[in-house]
GROMACS .gro file of C-alpha atoms in nm:
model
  340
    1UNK     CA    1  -1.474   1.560  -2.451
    2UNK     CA    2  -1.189   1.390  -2.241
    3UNK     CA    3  -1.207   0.998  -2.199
    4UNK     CA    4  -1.182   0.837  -1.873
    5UNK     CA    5  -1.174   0.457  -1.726
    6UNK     CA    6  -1.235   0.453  -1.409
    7UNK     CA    7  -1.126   0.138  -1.157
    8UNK     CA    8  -1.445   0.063  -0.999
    9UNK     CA    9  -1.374  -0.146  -0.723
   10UNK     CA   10  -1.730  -0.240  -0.635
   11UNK     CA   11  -1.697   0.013  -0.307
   12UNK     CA   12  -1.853   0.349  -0.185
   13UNK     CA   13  -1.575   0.596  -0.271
   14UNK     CA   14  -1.464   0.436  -0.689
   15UNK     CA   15  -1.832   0.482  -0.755
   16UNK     CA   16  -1.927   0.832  -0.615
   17UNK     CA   17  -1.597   0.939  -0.813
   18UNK     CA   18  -1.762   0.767  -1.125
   19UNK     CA   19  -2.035   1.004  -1.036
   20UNK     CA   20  -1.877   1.354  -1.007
   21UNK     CA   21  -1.646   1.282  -1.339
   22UNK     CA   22  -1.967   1.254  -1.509
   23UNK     CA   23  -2.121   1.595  -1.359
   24UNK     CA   24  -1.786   1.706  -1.457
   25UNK     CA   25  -1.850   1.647  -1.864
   26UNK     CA   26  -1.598   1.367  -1.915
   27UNK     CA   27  -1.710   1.048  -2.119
   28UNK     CA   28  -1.671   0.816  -1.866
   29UNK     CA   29  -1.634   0.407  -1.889
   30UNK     CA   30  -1.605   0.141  -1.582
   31UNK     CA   31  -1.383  -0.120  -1.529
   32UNK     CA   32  -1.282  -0.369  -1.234
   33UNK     CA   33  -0.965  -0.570  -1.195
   34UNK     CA   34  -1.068  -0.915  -1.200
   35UNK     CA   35  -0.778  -1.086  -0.944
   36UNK     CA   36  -0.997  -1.432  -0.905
   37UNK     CA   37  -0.977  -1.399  -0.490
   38UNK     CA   38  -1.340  -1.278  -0.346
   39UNK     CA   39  -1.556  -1.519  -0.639
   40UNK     CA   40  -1.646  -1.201  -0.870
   41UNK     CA   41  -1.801  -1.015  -0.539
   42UNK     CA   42  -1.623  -0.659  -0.649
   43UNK     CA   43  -1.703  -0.785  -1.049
   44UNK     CA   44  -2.069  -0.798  -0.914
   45UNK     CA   45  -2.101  -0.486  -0.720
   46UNK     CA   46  -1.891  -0.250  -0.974
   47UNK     CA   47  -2.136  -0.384  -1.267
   48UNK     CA   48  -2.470  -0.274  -1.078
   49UNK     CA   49  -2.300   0.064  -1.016
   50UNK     CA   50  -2.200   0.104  -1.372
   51UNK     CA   51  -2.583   0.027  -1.470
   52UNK     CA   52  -2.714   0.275  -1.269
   53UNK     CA   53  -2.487   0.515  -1.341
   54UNK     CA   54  -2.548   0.450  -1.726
   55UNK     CA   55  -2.163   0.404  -1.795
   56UNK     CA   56  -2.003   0.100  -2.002
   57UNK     CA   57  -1.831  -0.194  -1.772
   58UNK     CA   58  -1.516  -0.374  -1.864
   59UNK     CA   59  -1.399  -0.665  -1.683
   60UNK     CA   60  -0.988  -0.760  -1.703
   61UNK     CA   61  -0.890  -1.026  -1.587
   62UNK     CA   62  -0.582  -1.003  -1.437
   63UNK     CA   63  -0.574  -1.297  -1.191
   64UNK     CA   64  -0.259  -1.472  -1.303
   65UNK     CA   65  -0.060  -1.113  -1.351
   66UNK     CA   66  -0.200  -1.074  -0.981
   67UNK     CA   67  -0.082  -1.394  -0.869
   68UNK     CA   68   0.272  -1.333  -1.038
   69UNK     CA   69   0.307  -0.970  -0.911
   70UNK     CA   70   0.118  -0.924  -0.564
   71UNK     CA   71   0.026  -1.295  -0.479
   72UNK     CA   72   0.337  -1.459  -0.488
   73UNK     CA   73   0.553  -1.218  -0.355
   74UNK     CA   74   0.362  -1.167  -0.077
   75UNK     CA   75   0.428  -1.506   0.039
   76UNK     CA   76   0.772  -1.514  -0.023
   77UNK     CA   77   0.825  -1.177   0.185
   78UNK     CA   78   0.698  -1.356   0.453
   79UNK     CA   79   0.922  -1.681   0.412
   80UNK     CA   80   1.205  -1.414   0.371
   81UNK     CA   81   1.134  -1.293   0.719
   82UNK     CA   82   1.005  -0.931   0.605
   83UNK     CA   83   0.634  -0.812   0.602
   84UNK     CA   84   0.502  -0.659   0.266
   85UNK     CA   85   0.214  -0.453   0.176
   86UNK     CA   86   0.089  -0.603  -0.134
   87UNK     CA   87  -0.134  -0.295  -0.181
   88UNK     CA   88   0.264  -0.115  -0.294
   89UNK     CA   89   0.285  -0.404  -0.524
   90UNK     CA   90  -0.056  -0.407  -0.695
   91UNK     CA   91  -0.080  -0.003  -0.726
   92UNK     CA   92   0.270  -0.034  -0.875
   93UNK     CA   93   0.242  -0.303  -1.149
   94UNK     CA   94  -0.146  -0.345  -1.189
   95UNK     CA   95  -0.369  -0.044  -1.113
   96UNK     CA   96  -0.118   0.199  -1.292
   97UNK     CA   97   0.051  -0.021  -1.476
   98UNK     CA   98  -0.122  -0.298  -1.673
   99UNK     CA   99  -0.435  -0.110  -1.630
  100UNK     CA  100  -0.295   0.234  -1.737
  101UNK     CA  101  -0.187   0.055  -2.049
  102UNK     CA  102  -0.449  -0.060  -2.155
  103UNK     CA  103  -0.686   0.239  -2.121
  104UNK     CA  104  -0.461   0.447  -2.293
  105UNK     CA  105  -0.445   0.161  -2.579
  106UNK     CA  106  -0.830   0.200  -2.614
  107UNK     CA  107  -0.768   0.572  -2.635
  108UNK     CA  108  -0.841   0.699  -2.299
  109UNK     CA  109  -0.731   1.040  -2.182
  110UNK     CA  110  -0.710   0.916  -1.811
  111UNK     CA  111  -0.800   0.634  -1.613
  112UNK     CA  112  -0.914   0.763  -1.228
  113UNK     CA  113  -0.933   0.598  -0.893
  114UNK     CA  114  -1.119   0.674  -0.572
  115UNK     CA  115  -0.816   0.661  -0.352
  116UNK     CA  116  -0.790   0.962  -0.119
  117UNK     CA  117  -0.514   1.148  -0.285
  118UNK     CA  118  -0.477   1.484  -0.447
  119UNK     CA  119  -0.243   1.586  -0.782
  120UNK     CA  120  -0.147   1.885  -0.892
  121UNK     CA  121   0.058   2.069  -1.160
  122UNK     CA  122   0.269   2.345  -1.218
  123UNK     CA  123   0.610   2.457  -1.384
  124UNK     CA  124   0.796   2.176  -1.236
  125UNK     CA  125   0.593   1.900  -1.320
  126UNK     CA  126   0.297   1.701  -1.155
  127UNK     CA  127   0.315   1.659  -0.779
  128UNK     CA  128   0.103   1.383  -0.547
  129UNK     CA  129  -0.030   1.521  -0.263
  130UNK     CA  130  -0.185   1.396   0.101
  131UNK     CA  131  -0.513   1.456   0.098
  132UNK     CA  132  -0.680   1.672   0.324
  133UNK     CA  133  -0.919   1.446   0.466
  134UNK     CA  134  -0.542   1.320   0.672
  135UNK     CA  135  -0.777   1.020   0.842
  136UNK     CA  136  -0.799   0.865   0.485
  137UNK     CA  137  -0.499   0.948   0.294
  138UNK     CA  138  -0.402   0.671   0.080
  139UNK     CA  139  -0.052   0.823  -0.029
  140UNK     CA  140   0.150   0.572   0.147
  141UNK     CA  141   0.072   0.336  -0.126
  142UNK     CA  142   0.093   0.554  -0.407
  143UNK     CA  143   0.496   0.627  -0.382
  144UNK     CA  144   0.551   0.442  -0.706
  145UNK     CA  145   0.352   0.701  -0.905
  146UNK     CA  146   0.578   0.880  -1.177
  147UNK     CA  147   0.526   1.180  -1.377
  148UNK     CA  148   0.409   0.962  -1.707
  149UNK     CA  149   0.118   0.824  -1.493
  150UNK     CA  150   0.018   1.149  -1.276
  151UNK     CA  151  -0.004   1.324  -1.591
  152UNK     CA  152  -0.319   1.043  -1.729
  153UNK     CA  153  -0.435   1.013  -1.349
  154UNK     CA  154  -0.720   1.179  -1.149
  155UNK     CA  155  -0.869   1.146  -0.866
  156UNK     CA  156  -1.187   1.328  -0.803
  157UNK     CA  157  -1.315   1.196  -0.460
  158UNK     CA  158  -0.936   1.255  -0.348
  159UNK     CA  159  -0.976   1.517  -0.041
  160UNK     CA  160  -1.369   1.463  -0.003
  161UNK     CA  161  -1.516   1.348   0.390
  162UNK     CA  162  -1.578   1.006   0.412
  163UNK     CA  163  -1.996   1.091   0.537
  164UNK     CA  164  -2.030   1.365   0.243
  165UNK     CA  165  -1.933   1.020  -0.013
  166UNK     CA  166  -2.166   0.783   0.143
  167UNK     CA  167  -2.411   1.105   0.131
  168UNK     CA  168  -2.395   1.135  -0.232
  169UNK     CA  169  -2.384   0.759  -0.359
  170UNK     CA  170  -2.702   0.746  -0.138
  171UNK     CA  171  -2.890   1.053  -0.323
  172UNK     CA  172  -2.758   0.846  -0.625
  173UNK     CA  173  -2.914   0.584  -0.559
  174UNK     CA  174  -2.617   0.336  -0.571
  175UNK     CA  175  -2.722  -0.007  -0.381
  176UNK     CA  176  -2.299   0.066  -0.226
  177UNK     CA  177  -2.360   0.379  -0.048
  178UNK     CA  178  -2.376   0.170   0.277
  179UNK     CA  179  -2.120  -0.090   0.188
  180UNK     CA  180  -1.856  -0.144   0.437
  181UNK     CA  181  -1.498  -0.015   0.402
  182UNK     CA  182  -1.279  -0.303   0.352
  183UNK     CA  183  -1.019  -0.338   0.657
  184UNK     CA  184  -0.817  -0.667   0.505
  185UNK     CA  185  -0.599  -0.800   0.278
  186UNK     CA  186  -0.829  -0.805  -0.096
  187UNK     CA  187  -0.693  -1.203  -0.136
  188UNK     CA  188  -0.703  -1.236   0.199
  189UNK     CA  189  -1.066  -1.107   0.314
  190UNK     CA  190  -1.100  -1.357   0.652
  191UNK     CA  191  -0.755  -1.169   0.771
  192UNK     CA  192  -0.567  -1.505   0.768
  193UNK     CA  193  -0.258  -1.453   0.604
  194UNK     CA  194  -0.099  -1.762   0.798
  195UNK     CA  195  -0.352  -1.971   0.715
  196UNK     CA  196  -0.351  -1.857   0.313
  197UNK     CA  197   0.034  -1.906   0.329
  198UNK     CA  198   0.051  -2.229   0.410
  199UNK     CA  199  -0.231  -2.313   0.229
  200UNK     CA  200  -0.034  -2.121  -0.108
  201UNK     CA  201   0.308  -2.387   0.036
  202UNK     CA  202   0.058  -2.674   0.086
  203UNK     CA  203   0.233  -2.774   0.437
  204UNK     CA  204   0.275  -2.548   0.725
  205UNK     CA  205   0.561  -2.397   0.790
  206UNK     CA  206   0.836  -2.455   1.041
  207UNK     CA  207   0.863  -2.416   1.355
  208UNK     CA  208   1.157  -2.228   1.492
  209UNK     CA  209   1.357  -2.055   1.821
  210UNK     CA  210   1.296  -1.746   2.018
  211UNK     CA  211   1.666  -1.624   2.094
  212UNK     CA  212   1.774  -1.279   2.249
  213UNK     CA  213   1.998  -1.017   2.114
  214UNK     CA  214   2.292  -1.234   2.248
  215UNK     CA  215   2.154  -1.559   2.079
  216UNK     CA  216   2.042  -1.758   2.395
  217UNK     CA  217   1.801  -1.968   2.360
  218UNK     CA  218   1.439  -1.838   2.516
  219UNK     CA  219   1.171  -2.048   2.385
  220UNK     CA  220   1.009  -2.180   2.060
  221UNK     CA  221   0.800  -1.993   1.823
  222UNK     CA  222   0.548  -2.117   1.576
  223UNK     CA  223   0.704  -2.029   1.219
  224UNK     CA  224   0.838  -1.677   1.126
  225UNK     CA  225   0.552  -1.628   0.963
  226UNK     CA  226   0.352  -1.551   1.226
  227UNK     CA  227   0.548  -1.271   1.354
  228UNK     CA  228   0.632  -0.882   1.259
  229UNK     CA  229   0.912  -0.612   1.391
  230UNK     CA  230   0.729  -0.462   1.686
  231UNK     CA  231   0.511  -0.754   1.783
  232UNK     CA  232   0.419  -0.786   2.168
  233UNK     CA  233   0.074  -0.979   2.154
  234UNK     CA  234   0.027  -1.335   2.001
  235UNK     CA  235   0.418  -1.467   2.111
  236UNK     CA  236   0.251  -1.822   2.236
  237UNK     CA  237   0.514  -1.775   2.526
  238UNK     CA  238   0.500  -1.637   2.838
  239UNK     CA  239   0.807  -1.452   2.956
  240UNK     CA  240   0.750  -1.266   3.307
  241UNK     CA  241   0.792  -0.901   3.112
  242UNK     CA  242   0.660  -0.766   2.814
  243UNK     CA  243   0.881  -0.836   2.515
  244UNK     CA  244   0.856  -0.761   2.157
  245UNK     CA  245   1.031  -0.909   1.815
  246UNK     CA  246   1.306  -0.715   1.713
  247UNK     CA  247   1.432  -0.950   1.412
  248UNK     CA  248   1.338  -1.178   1.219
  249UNK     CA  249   1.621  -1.432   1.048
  250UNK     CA  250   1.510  -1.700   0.809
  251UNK     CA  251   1.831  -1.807   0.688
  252UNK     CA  252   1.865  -2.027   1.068
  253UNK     CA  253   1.462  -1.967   1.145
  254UNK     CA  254   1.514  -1.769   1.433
  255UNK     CA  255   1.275  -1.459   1.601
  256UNK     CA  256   1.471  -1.253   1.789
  257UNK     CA  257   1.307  -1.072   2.090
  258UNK     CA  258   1.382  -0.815   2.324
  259UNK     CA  259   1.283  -0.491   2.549
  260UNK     CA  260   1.024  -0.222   2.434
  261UNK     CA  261   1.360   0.054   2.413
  262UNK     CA  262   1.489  -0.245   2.165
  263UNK     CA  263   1.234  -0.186   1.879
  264UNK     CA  264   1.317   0.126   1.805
  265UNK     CA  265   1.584   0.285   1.530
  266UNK     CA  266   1.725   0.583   1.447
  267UNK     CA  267   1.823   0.499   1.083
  268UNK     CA  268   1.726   0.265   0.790
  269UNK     CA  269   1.846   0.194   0.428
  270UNK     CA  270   1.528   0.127   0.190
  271UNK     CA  271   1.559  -0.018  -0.194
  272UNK     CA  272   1.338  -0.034  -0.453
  273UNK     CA  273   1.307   0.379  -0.445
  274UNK     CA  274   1.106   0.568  -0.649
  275UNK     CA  275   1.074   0.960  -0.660
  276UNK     CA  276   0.786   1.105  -0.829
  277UNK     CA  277   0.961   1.419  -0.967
  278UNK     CA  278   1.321   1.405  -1.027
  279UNK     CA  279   1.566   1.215  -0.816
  280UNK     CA  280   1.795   1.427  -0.598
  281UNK     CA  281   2.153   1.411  -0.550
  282UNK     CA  282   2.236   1.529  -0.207
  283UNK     CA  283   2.084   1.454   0.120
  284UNK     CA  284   1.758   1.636   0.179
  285UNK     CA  285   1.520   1.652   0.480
  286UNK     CA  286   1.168   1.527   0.483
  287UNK     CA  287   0.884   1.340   0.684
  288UNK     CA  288   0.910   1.013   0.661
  289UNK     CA  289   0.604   0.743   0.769
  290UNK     CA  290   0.765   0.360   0.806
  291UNK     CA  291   0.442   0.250   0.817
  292UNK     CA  292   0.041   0.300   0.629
  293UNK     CA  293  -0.090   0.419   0.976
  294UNK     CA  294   0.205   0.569   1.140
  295UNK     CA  295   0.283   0.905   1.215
  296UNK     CA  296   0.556   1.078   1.008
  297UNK     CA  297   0.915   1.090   1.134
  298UNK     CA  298   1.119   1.449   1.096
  299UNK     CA  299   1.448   1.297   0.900
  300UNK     CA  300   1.734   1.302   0.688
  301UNK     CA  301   1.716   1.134   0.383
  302UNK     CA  302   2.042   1.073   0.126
  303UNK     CA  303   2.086   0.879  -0.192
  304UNK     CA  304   2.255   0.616  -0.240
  305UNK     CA  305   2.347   0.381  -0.565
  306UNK     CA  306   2.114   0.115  -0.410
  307UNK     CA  307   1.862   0.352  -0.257
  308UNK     CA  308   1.832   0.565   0.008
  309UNK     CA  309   1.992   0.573   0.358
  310UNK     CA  310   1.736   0.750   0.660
  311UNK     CA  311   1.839   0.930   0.999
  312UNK     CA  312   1.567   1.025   1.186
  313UNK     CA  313   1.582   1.305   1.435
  314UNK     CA  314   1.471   1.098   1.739
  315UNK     CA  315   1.431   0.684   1.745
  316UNK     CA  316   1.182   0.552   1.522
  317UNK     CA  317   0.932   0.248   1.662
  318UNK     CA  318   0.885  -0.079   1.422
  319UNK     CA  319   1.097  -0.010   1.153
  320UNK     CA  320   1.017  -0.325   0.963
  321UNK     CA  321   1.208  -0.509   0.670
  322UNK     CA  322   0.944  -0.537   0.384
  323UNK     CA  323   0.722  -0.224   0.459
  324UNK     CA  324   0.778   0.102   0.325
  325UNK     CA  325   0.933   0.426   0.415
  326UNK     CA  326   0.794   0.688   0.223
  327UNK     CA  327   0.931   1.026   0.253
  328UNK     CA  328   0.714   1.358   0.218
  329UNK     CA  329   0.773   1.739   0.233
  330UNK     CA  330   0.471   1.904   0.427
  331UNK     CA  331   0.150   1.730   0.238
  332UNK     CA  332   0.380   1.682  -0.097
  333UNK     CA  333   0.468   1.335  -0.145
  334UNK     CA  334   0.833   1.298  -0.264
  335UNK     CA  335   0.906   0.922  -0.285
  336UNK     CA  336   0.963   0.595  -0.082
  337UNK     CA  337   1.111   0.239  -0.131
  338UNK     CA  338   1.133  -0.103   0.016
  339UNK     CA  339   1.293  -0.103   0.388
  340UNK     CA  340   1.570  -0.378   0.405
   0.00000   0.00000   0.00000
């Protein structure tokens, strides 16, 4: 009988896939990442679904590997001027990473997930694939997968409806079936990120200038912080027309802003890249999403020694230092990286 620790998050969709790997004859165990940010709420919640379930619970406590690896650089994305997606981070060096390792070390098979994914293997390897429930694909966040961790990863709940899940958990009985999804930040659960910056700094951070693309002067803004490629709403100025940041400079702590046509791009260069089968040589054409909730993008993507360079067929809107492009072919996910 295969082994399997499962990261039970304390929500709806980690437990029901608890569920169907046990109707599926693996010996399953729990366990829940223990970051120190909601007070032991997800600790809580995964433990009374483990006990109904019958399963073993283990708790790790990774809070200060969190704060070194997700925490941290969050805030200093945002001092940098760029806006990260700390779930990239945590997936990356936690979830299938530190986690991984450790199951395996206590002789684990797998270790499984509830995000809304879908793997599959053949000849050429393990691929990582959108599921088809498309409203909840999780993908985006998963680009840092490789073929080492796909190959001791499943995800059982990965193309199931969202009402069939909270269906089952409630013929199981589990007190979550009803729980809420969770639309924020995990550290930051009030949505505050400004706030829990400058509470993580101690002193809030400065203010700074509005300029246009030509570098005149147009107002004052309230710390770059506060601000994201693509932003309209929440400027603190009015200007007589709708404008929108197009930059963001910390080095002289300026925001530049400008017209809707301004925000978009037809190319970017992203670092940090990861493919999840083997990296290609020559320029290649894919889908490419620039953001978790954005459409795809029809593109070119190439290689580079740092990376990858991006065309895209038409302009692009919001192509934002920090976040991701991730590049896919049909529902197959390919790669992504870091967009400078």
């Amino acid at each position: 009988m295969k082994k399997v620790f499962i990261a039970m998050s304390g929500g709806v969709d980690s437990s029901v896939a608890a569920a169907i790997l046990m109707e599926h004859n693996y010996s399953v165990e729990g366990f829940t990442i223990s970051t120190g940010c909601d007070g032991g709420a997800a600790v809580r919640d995964a433990s009374e679904v483990a006990a109904t379930l019958g399963i073993p619970h283990h708790v790790l406590d990774y809070a200060d590997l969190f704060r070194r690896c997700v925490t941290q650089p969050f805030v200093g994305e945002y001092l940098r001027g760029r806006t990260p997606n700390p779930c990239v981070e945590c997936n990356r060096t936690i979830k299938f990473g530190a986690a991984l390792d450790w199951a395996l070390e206590k002789g684990a098979d797998f270790i499984a997930t509830g995000h809304y994914a879908e793997i599959t293997h053949d000849e050429r390897g393990y691929h990582l694939l959108r599921s088809e429930n498309s409203d909840k694909d999780q993908t985006y966040v998963l680009y840092n997968l490789n073929q080492r961790i796909l190959a001791h990863t499943l995800l059982p709940g990965g193309s199931m409806d969202k009402a069939d899940i909270r269906r089952r958990a409630a013929a199981l009985g589990l007190a979550v079936s009803d729980k809420p999804d969770s639309q924020d930040i995990c550290f930051i659960p009030d949505g505050d990120y400004c706030g829990y910056i400058e509470r993580s700094l101690g002193a809030p951070v400065e203010e700074g200038r509005f300029i246009d693309a030509d570098g005149r002067v147009l107002g004052h803004h309230k710390g770059i912080i506060r601000y994201t490629v693509g932003q309209r709403k929440g400027l603190g100025v009015s200007f007589g027309r709708p404008m929108f940041v197009t930059a963001i400079n910390a080095a002289d702590n300026t925001v530049t802003l400008g017209t809707a046509e301004d925000v978009f791009k037809t190319s970017l260069d992203a670092e940090r890249v990861n493919f999840i089968g083997e990296r290609p040589d020559l320029p290649f054409r894919a889908q490419v999403k620039v953001r978790y909730s954005g459409p795809t993008a029809d593109a070119t993507v190439t290689p580079t020694d740092s990376g990858v360079h991006i065309d895209f067929d038409s302009p692009v809107r919001s192509v934002t230092p920090g976040q991701s492009a991730v590049f896919y072919s049909g529902r197959e996910l390919l790669g992504g990286g870091i967009i400078l």
